[in-house]
Amino acid sequence: MHMRLQFRSPVKLVLLICFCWWPIVESQISNPLPKPARALDATLQDYAYRAFINPRTGIPFNGIVPPYLTGIEISAMRLRSGSLYRRGVKTFKEFLIPVGLREQPYVERLVLVYQNLGNWSTTYYSLPGYVYLAPILGLLAYNGSDLSASNLPELDFWASEEVITINFGRIRPIPVGLVAKCAWFDLHGQVNLTNLLSGNVCSTTEQGHFSIVAESAVPPVPVPPASPEPAPSEPAHSSRKNNEPRIWGIIGAVTGGTALLVLLALLILWAWRYKKRNRMRELERAADAGEALRMTRIGSMRAPFALATRTMPDFESEFGA
Ligand SMILES: *[C@@H]1O[C@H](CO)[C@@H](O)[C@H](O)[C@H]1NC(C)=O
Ligand SMILES: *[C@@H]1O[C@H](CO)[C@@H](O)[C@H](O)[C@H]1NC(C)=O
Ligand SMILES: *[C@@H]1O[C@H](CO)[C@@H](O)[C@H](O)[C@H]1NC(C)=O
């Protein structure tokens, strides 16, 4: 009886591991990555609004970020929609907002939130295959009616007459042989690369996050030689963001698949050994039956010898296999 238990439990364990593993693999494939950049936008909106102690229209107020985000600069400017449309904003940090700015949905007062991600740029906006020549700068608009509000949705805004310009000031030198491009990340993480207006000036007609990048010498995504996955040959400016969850999904699936194969092999091995031992037990039982037969024939005097030979195969199976 104790033999049966001993062989059954590893099988149960394997099945348990299989069933526990599967949902993990599934969730890695189907769940998109969390959106840290969007969470950061929400945090920075909150902290930028806190800068309005004595809010005056059309004046930038620099905010203070929480200590764990040290290195990021924020600023907020409250404006009346009408005057923003008619007059624009001469300068708001690196941004120059021309006349004709419209927003959707319409609000009477709006707040422009400026972000300079500084040394956090590549953490939140990674662009493999490109080097940043300037920090990521963000310009987002929110409803400015309630200055204690948090978790506000962004307002869509766009320049209807002239483009918004971004003068990045001093940028890192462009590496030899490379071309500098303006990078624009929209709120969905989609990135578009366009030409610079001049040495360090980019333009946009919409909100989002901006920087200047240069294509680096190393290939965008290093591909291991034995990888069955085809090399990503798509251009860098198409939805790069969507690649990351897919790669992790593939890695998860491969790891999970390998583990499953190993477990399956173990299961087969166990089944084989279980069958082998069962056969041994059968032989043992047959031997027992033969001996019992002999014992009854020979009589109670021979019993100690018979017992000794009967227990032998048990030792063998315990240590032999
Ligand atoms: C950025 O720099 C600040 C200090 O100025 C540091 O506390 C922070 O950890 C840095 N962030 C990153 C992502 O390196
Ligand atoms: C802007 O905020 C005010 C106050 O919270 C609210 O009454 C108004 O509906 C909001 N406007 C939009 C377009 O969400
Ligand atoms: C962004 O790039 C895509 C193609 O990469 C293009 O179809 C789209 O028009 C671009 N958007 C803007 C606003 O330039």
Tab-separated table of C-alpha atoms and ligand atoms in Angstrom:
chain	number	residue	atom	x	y	z
A	1	MET	CA	0.000	0.000	0.000
A	2	HIS	CA	2.741	2.510	0.900
A	3	MET	CA	4.371	1.900	-2.512
A	4	ARG	CA	1.290	3.127	-4.378
A	5	LEU	CA	1.230	6.393	-2.430
A	6	GLN	CA	4.909	6.957	-2.990
A	7	PHE	CA	4.537	6.740	-6.765
A	8	ARG	CA	1.280	8.635	-7.051
A	9	SER	CA	2.333	11.839	-5.311
A	10	PRO	CA	5.050	12.898	-7.820
A	11	VAL	CA	2.497	12.494	-10.618
A	12	LYS	CA	0.045	14.701	-8.741
A	13	LEU	CA	2.809	17.225	-8.146
A	14	VAL	CA	3.611	17.402	-11.844
A	15	LEU	CA	-0.045	17.932	-12.763
A	16	LEU	CA	-0.324	20.621	-10.092
A	17	ILE	CA	2.738	22.434	-11.444
A	18	CYS	CA	1.361	22.226	-15.002
A	19	PHE	CA	-1.946	23.776	-14.002
A	20	CYS	CA	-0.330	26.472	-11.904
A	21	TRP	CA	2.120	27.378	-14.660
A	22	TRP	CA	-0.347	27.686	-17.481
A	23	PRO	CA	-2.269	30.781	-16.338
A	24	ILE	CA	1.044	32.603	-15.756
A	25	VAL	CA	2.126	31.962	-19.339
A	26	GLU	CA	-1.313	32.977	-20.623
A	27	SER	CA	-1.377	36.260	-18.718
A	28	GLN	CA	2.078	37.217	-19.985
A	29	ILE	CA	0.907	36.853	-23.552
A	30	SER	CA	-2.477	38.548	-23.376
A	31	ASN	CA	-1.947	41.351	-20.829
A	32	PRO	CA	-0.461	44.544	-22.235
A	33	LEU	CA	2.329	46.139	-20.224
A	34	PRO	CA	1.279	48.721	-17.669
A	35	LYS	CA	1.631	52.260	-18.910
A	36	PRO	CA	4.213	53.855	-16.625
A	37	ALA	CA	4.449	56.960	-18.785
A	38	ARG	CA	0.712	57.615	-18.472
A	39	ALA	CA	0.844	57.078	-14.728
A	40	LEU	CA	3.695	59.585	-14.621
A	41	ASP	CA	1.567	62.120	-16.559
A	42	ALA	CA	-1.182	61.776	-13.955
A	43	THR	CA	1.277	62.209	-11.065
A	44	LEU	CA	2.887	65.239	-12.680
A	45	GLN	CA	-0.517	66.853	-13.379
A	46	ASP	CA	-1.343	66.495	-9.700
A	47	TYR	CA	1.976	67.986	-8.547
A	48	ALA	CA	1.919	70.741	-11.177
A	49	TYR	CA	-1.534	71.894	-9.991
A	50	ARG	CA	-0.193	72.113	-6.436
A	51	ALA	CA	2.099	74.906	-7.647
A	52	PHE	CA	-0.915	77.219	-7.972
A	53	ILE	CA	-0.925	78.797	-4.535
A	54	ASN	CA	-1.953	82.203	-5.805
A	55	PRO	CA	-2.928	81.444	-9.386
A	56	ARG	CA	-2.461	84.235	-11.873
A	57	THR	CA	-3.459	83.793	-15.457
A	58	GLY	CA	-0.710	83.515	-18.043
A	59	ILE	CA	2.157	83.121	-15.544
A	60	PRO	CA	4.162	79.871	-15.364
A	61	PHE	CA	4.365	78.327	-11.906
A	62	ASN	CA	7.134	75.816	-11.305
A	63	GLY	CA	6.010	72.774	-9.381
A	64	ILE	CA	7.889	70.488	-7.024
A	65	VAL	CA	7.969	66.792	-7.848
A	66	PRO	CA	7.879	64.106	-5.146
A	67	PRO	CA	11.381	63.067	-3.959
A	68	TYR	CA	11.290	59.748	-5.787
A	69	LEU	CA	11.059	61.658	-9.085
A	70	THR	CA	13.962	64.042	-8.415
A	71	GLY	CA	15.422	65.164	-11.710
A	72	ILE	CA	12.062	65.921	-13.341
A	73	GLU	CA	10.995	69.543	-13.817
A	74	ILE	CA	7.376	70.618	-14.026
A	75	SER	CA	5.584	73.862	-14.598
A	76	ALA	CA	1.979	74.882	-15.042
A	77	MET	CA	0.270	77.838	-16.669
A	78	ARG	CA	-3.380	78.674	-16.360
A	79	LEU	CA	-5.026	80.391	-19.312
A	80	ARG	CA	-8.397	81.439	-20.598
A	81	SER	CA	-9.190	79.461	-23.723
A	82	GLY	CA	-10.282	82.557	-25.604
A	83	SER	CA	-7.113	84.534	-24.960
A	84	LEU	CA	-4.946	81.521	-25.692
A	85	TYR	CA	-6.657	81.190	-29.057
A	86	ARG	CA	-6.321	84.896	-29.885
A	87	ARG	CA	-2.870	85.616	-28.461
A	88	GLY	CA	-0.978	82.358	-28.012
A	89	VAL	CA	1.851	82.153	-25.489
A	90	LYS	CA	5.151	83.815	-26.375
A	91	THR	CA	7.244	81.437	-24.314
A	92	PHE	CA	6.420	78.657	-21.938
A	93	LYS	CA	9.819	77.148	-21.171
A	94	GLU	CA	11.075	75.712	-24.492
A	95	PHE	CA	7.651	75.983	-26.143
A	96	LEU	CA	6.338	78.804	-28.297
A	97	ILE	CA	2.597	78.586	-28.770
A	98	PRO	CA	1.243	80.578	-31.715
A	99	VAL	CA	-2.223	82.010	-32.101
A	100	GLY	CA	-5.010	79.646	-33.123
A	101	LEU	CA	-4.688	76.934	-30.493
A	102	ARG	CA	-7.921	74.970	-30.106
A	103	GLU	CA	-8.899	72.322	-27.609
A	104	GLN	CA	-11.434	69.524	-27.431
A	105	PRO	CA	-13.567	69.309	-25.316
A	106	TYR	CA	-13.858	73.056	-24.948
A	107	VAL	CA	-13.184	74.474	-21.484
A	108	GLU	CA	-13.321	78.093	-20.396
A	109	ARG	CA	-10.045	77.893	-18.492
A	110	LEU	CA	-7.300	75.426	-19.160
A	111	VAL	CA	-3.945	74.610	-17.644
A	112	LEU	CA	-0.899	73.793	-19.723
A	113	VAL	CA	1.401	71.402	-17.903
A	114	TYR	CA	5.050	71.373	-18.917
A	115	GLN	CA	7.342	68.432	-18.138
A	116	ASN	CA	11.101	68.084	-18.518
A	117	LEU	CA	11.912	64.475	-17.738
A	118	GLY	CA	15.670	65.127	-17.512
A	119	ASN	CA	17.587	61.987	-16.590
A	120	TRP	CA	14.294	60.045	-16.454
A	121	SER	CA	13.687	60.464	-20.197
A	122	THR	CA	14.922	57.048	-21.279
A	123	THR	CA	13.281	55.352	-18.300
A	124	TYR	CA	9.826	56.439	-19.398
A	125	TYR	CA	10.338	56.841	-23.135
A	126	SER	CA	12.747	54.200	-24.330
A	127	LEU	CA	13.541	54.298	-28.024
A	128	PRO	CA	15.864	51.351	-28.762
A	129	GLY	CA	18.336	52.052	-31.523
A	130	TYR	CA	18.304	55.815	-30.982
A	131	VAL	CA	20.268	58.112	-28.684
A	132	TYR	CA	18.609	61.059	-27.053
A	133	LEU	CA	20.329	64.346	-27.780
A	134	ALA	CA	17.906	66.258	-25.535
A	135	PRO	CA	15.626	65.420	-22.624
A	136	ILE	CA	11.999	64.507	-23.157
A	137	LEU	CA	9.791	67.595	-22.904
A	138	GLY	CA	6.067	67.234	-22.426
A	139	LEU	CA	3.242	69.673	-23.071
A	140	LEU	CA	-0.229	68.604	-21.989
A	141	ALA	CA	-3.473	70.494	-21.393
A	142	TYR	CA	-6.108	69.975	-18.724
A	143	ASN	CA	-9.369	71.460	-17.561
A	144	GLY	CA	-8.384	74.475	-15.443
A	145	SER	CA	-11.694	75.052	-13.646
A	146	ASP	CA	-10.821	73.067	-10.535
A	147	LEU	CA	-7.210	73.501	-9.434
A	148	SER	CA	-7.453	70.838	-6.734
A	149	ALA	CA	-8.478	68.173	-9.227
A	150	SER	CA	-6.313	65.124	-9.871
A	151	ASN	CA	-6.551	62.269	-12.358
A	152	LEU	CA	-7.860	64.707	-14.960
A	153	PRO	CA	-8.080	63.492	-18.538
A	154	GLU	CA	-5.924	65.387	-21.031
A	155	LEU	CA	-7.670	67.761	-23.388
A	156	ASP	CA	-6.926	67.291	-27.053
A	157	PHE	CA	-5.375	70.426	-28.445
A	158	TRP	CA	-3.998	71.349	-31.798
A	159	ALA	CA	-2.511	74.358	-33.515
A	160	SER	CA	-4.980	75.416	-36.190
A	161	GLU	CA	-2.920	78.194	-37.795
A	162	GLU	CA	0.815	77.946	-37.217
A	163	VAL	CA	2.876	75.173	-35.681
A	164	ILE	CA	3.993	75.113	-32.062
A	165	THR	CA	7.793	75.289	-31.918
A	166	ILE	CA	10.100	73.722	-29.356
A	167	ASN	CA	13.556	75.214	-28.970
A	168	PHE	CA	15.645	72.632	-27.138
A	169	GLY	CA	18.538	75.048	-26.557
A	170	ARG	CA	21.842	73.235	-26.016
A	171	ILE	CA	21.637	69.668	-27.252
A	172	ARG	CA	24.246	66.927	-27.256
A	173	PRO	CA	26.461	66.917	-30.362
A	174	ILE	CA	25.152	64.719	-33.146
A	175	PRO	CA	27.369	61.620	-33.404
A	176	VAL	CA	29.389	61.518	-36.630
A	177	GLY	CA	27.534	59.919	-39.521
A	178	LEU	CA	24.139	60.072	-37.847
A	179	VAL	CA	21.147	62.267	-38.516
A	180	ALA	CA	19.209	64.097	-35.822
A	181	LYS	CA	15.421	63.785	-35.880
A	182	CYS	CA	12.554	65.200	-33.892
A	183	ALA	CA	10.734	62.510	-31.966
A	184	TRP	CA	7.113	63.004	-31.000
A	185	PHE	CA	5.360	60.562	-28.668
A	186	ASP	CA	1.601	60.892	-28.658
A	187	LEU	CA	-0.446	59.933	-25.599
A	188	HIS	CA	-0.803	56.357	-26.839
A	189	GLY	CA	2.984	55.959	-26.930
A	190	GLN	CA	3.083	56.075	-30.737
A	191	VAL	CA	6.269	57.789	-31.887
A	192	ASN	CA	6.742	59.810	-35.085
A	193	LEU	CA	10.124	60.963	-36.310
A	194	THR	CA	10.273	64.132	-38.361
A	195	ASN	CA	12.952	66.519	-39.569
A	196	LEU	CA	14.166	69.365	-37.393
A	197	LEU	CA	13.122	72.911	-38.287
A	198	SER	CA	16.694	73.994	-37.578
A	199	GLY	CA	19.666	72.785	-35.521
A	200	ASN	CA	17.760	72.401	-32.265
A	201	VAL	CA	14.148	73.340	-33.030
A	202	CYS	CA	11.259	70.958	-33.532
A	203	SER	CA	7.665	71.664	-34.382
A	204	THR	CA	4.374	70.084	-33.511
A	205	THR	CA	0.711	70.724	-34.040
A	206	GLU	CA	-0.396	68.601	-31.099
A	207	GLN	CA	0.226	67.768	-27.467
A	208	GLY	CA	2.561	65.012	-26.338
A	209	HIS	CA	6.203	64.428	-25.478
A	210	PHE	CA	9.096	65.607	-27.593
A	211	SER	CA	12.819	65.178	-27.970
A	212	ILE	CA	15.649	65.142	-30.475
A	213	VAL	CA	17.158	61.768	-31.259
A	214	ALA	CA	19.910	60.354	-33.463
A	215	GLU	CA	19.968	56.908	-34.916
A	216	SER	CA	22.758	54.968	-33.193
A	217	ALA	CA	25.281	52.653	-34.837
A	218	VAL	CA	24.092	49.515	-33.026
A	219	PRO	CA	21.165	47.688	-34.636
A	220	PRO	CA	17.798	48.530	-33.045
A	221	VAL	CA	17.169	45.095	-31.508
A	222	PRO	CA	20.034	42.580	-31.159
A	223	VAL	CA	18.828	39.228	-32.474
A	224	PRO	CA	20.441	36.076	-31.060
A	225	PRO	CA	21.711	33.856	-33.913
A	226	ALA	CA	19.729	30.748	-32.920
A	227	SER	CA	16.471	32.610	-32.354
A	228	PRO	CA	13.537	31.157	-34.325
A	229	GLU	CA	11.906	34.590	-34.218
A	230	PRO	CA	12.286	36.605	-37.447
A	231	ALA	CA	14.392	39.747	-37.105
A	232	PRO	CA	12.244	42.846	-36.645
A	233	SER	CA	12.882	44.655	-39.901
A	234	GLU	CA	10.125	47.235	-39.593
A	235	PRO	CA	11.194	50.900	-39.475
A	236	ALA	CA	11.851	52.279	-36.020
A	237	HIS	CA	9.158	54.932	-36.135
A	238	SER	CA	6.255	52.502	-36.480
A	239	SER	CA	4.572	51.275	-33.318
A	240	ARG	CA	7.696	50.316	-31.415
A	241	LYS	CA	5.805	50.362	-28.143
A	242	ASN	CA	3.721	47.341	-29.155
A	243	ASN	CA	6.813	45.208	-29.700
A	244	GLU	CA	7.833	45.024	-26.077
A	245	PRO	CA	4.830	43.145	-24.677
A	246	ARG	CA	5.020	40.807	-27.678
A	247	ILE	CA	8.688	39.975	-27.034
A	248	TRP	CA	7.978	39.345	-23.365
A	249	GLY	CA	5.037	37.225	-24.415
A	250	ILE	CA	7.286	35.147	-26.655
A	251	ILE	CA	9.926	34.801	-23.934
A	252	GLY	CA	7.215	33.769	-21.481
A	253	ALA	CA	5.758	31.260	-23.912
A	254	VAL	CA	9.177	29.752	-24.721
A	255	THR	CA	10.111	29.483	-21.037
A	256	GLY	CA	6.723	28.029	-20.171
A	257	GLY	CA	6.828	25.635	-23.120
A	258	THR	CA	10.315	24.386	-22.185
A	259	ALA	CA	9.244	23.876	-18.579
A	260	LEU	CA	6.161	21.981	-19.729
A	261	LEU	CA	8.265	19.728	-21.962
A	262	VAL	CA	10.639	18.958	-19.090
A	263	LEU	CA	7.714	18.209	-16.804
A	264	LEU	CA	6.131	15.991	-19.440
A	265	ALA	CA	9.401	14.073	-19.805
A	266	LEU	CA	9.535	13.618	-16.015
A	267	LEU	CA	5.917	12.458	-16.018
A	268	ILE	CA	6.669	9.833	-18.679
A	269	LEU	CA	9.741	8.706	-16.744
A	270	TRP	CA	7.694	8.363	-13.586
A	271	ALA	CA	4.947	6.477	-15.377
A	272	TRP	CA	7.529	4.102	-16.832
A	273	ARG	CA	9.148	3.519	-13.442
A	274	TYR	CA	5.741	3.111	-11.832
A	275	LYS	CA	4.876	0.416	-14.367
A	276	LYS	CA	8.242	-1.296	-13.870
A	277	ARG	CA	7.787	-1.368	-10.105
A	278	ASN	CA	4.245	-2.647	-10.504
A	279	ARG	CA	5.648	-5.564	-12.486
A	280	MET	CA	8.186	-6.189	-9.751
A	281	ARG	CA	5.365	-6.214	-7.202
A	282	GLU	CA	3.488	-8.715	-9.324
A	283	LEU	CA	6.553	-10.951	-9.504
A	284	GLU	CA	6.970	-10.473	-5.786
A	285	ARG	CA	3.352	-11.423	-5.146
A	286	ALA	CA	3.731	-14.467	-7.363
A	287	ALA	CA	6.821	-15.434	-5.403
A	288	ASP	CA	4.922	-14.906	-2.139
A	289	ALA	CA	2.089	-17.099	-3.361
A	290	GLY	CA	4.576	-19.843	-4.342
A	291	GLU	CA	6.259	-19.612	-0.974
A	292	ALA	CA	2.999	-19.716	0.955
A	293	LEU	CA	2.203	-22.834	-0.989
A	294	ARG	CA	5.537	-24.348	-0.051
A	295	MET	CA	5.190	-23.243	3.562
A	296	THR	CA	1.854	-24.921	4.011
A	297	ARG	CA	3.323	-28.000	2.457
A	298	ILE	CA	6.487	-28.012	4.583
A	299	GLY	CA	4.913	-26.855	7.802
A	300	SER	CA	5.414	-24.183	10.500
A	301	MET	CA	8.979	-25.260	11.265
A	302	ARG	CA	10.327	-23.688	8.046
A	303	ALA	CA	8.564	-20.325	8.414
A	304	PRO	CA	11.542	-18.131	9.558
A	305	PHE	CA	13.558	-19.008	6.408
A	306	ALA	CA	10.603	-18.363	4.156
A	307	LEU	CA	10.046	-14.891	5.672
A	308	ALA	CA	13.676	-13.929	5.171
A	309	THR	CA	13.628	-14.687	1.455
A	310	ARG	CA	10.269	-12.942	1.010
A	311	THR	CA	11.490	-9.559	2.235
A	312	MET	CA	14.559	-9.550	-0.004
A	313	PRO	CA	13.001	-8.031	-3.170
A	314	ASP	CA	11.619	-5.165	-1.104
A	315	PHE	CA	15.125	-4.003	-0.137
A	316	GLU	CA	16.203	-4.361	-3.698
A	317	SER	CA	13.443	-2.142	-5.036
A	318	GLU	CA	14.029	0.430	-2.296
A	319	PHE	CA	17.716	1.008	-3.032
A	320	GLY	CA	18.312	-0.559	-6.417
A	321	ALA	CA	16.259	1.647	-8.706
B	1	LIG	C1	18.187	61.514	-11.702
B	1	LIG	O1	19.015	62.326	-10.927
B	1	LIG	C2	18.632	62.461	-9.546
B	1	LIG	C3	19.608	63.373	-8.842
B	1	LIG	O2	19.722	64.575	-9.530
B	1	LIG	C4	18.598	61.101	-8.884
B	1	LIG	O3	18.115	61.213	-7.564
B	1	LIG	C5	17.710	60.160	-9.668
B	1	LIG	O4	17.776	58.872	-9.114
B	1	LIG	C6	18.144	60.120	-11.128
B	1	LIG	N1	17.194	59.295	-11.870
B	1	LIG	C7	17.580	58.308	-12.676
B	1	LIG	C8	16.531	57.561	-13.372
B	1	LIG	O5	18.768	58.034	-12.824
B	2	LIG	C1	-14.147	71.264	-16.162
B	2	LIG	O1	-14.209	71.237	-14.756
B	2	LIG	C2	-15.389	71.834	-14.233
B	2	LIG	C3	-15.246	71.850	-12.709
B	2	LIG	O2	-14.810	70.622	-12.223
B	2	LIG	C4	-16.602	71.057	-14.712
B	2	LIG	O3	-17.790	71.665	-14.227
B	2	LIG	C5	-16.607	71.040	-16.237
B	2	LIG	O4	-17.673	70.222	-16.684
B	2	LIG	C6	-15.292	70.480	-16.745
B	2	LIG	N1	-15.303	70.593	-18.198
B	2	LIG	C7	-15.053	69.525	-18.990
B	2	LIG	C8	-15.116	69.755	-20.441
B	2	LIG	O5	-14.791	68.443	-18.530
B	3	LIG	C1	2.957	59.615	-37.882
B	3	LIG	O1	3.558	58.608	-38.680
B	3	LIG	C2	2.650	57.847	-39.418
B	3	LIG	C3	3.422	56.805	-40.162
B	3	LIG	O2	4.569	56.443	-39.500
B	3	LIG	C4	1.848	58.713	-40.359
B	3	LIG	O3	0.892	57.938	-41.054
B	3	LIG	C5	1.149	59.801	-39.578
B	3	LIG	O4	0.519	60.695	-40.452
B	3	LIG	C6	2.141	60.579	-38.747
B	3	LIG	N1	1.430	61.527	-37.969
B	3	LIG	C7	1.745	62.793	-37.932
B	3	LIG	C8	0.862	63.665	-37.114
B	3	LIG	O5	2.726	63.235	-38.519
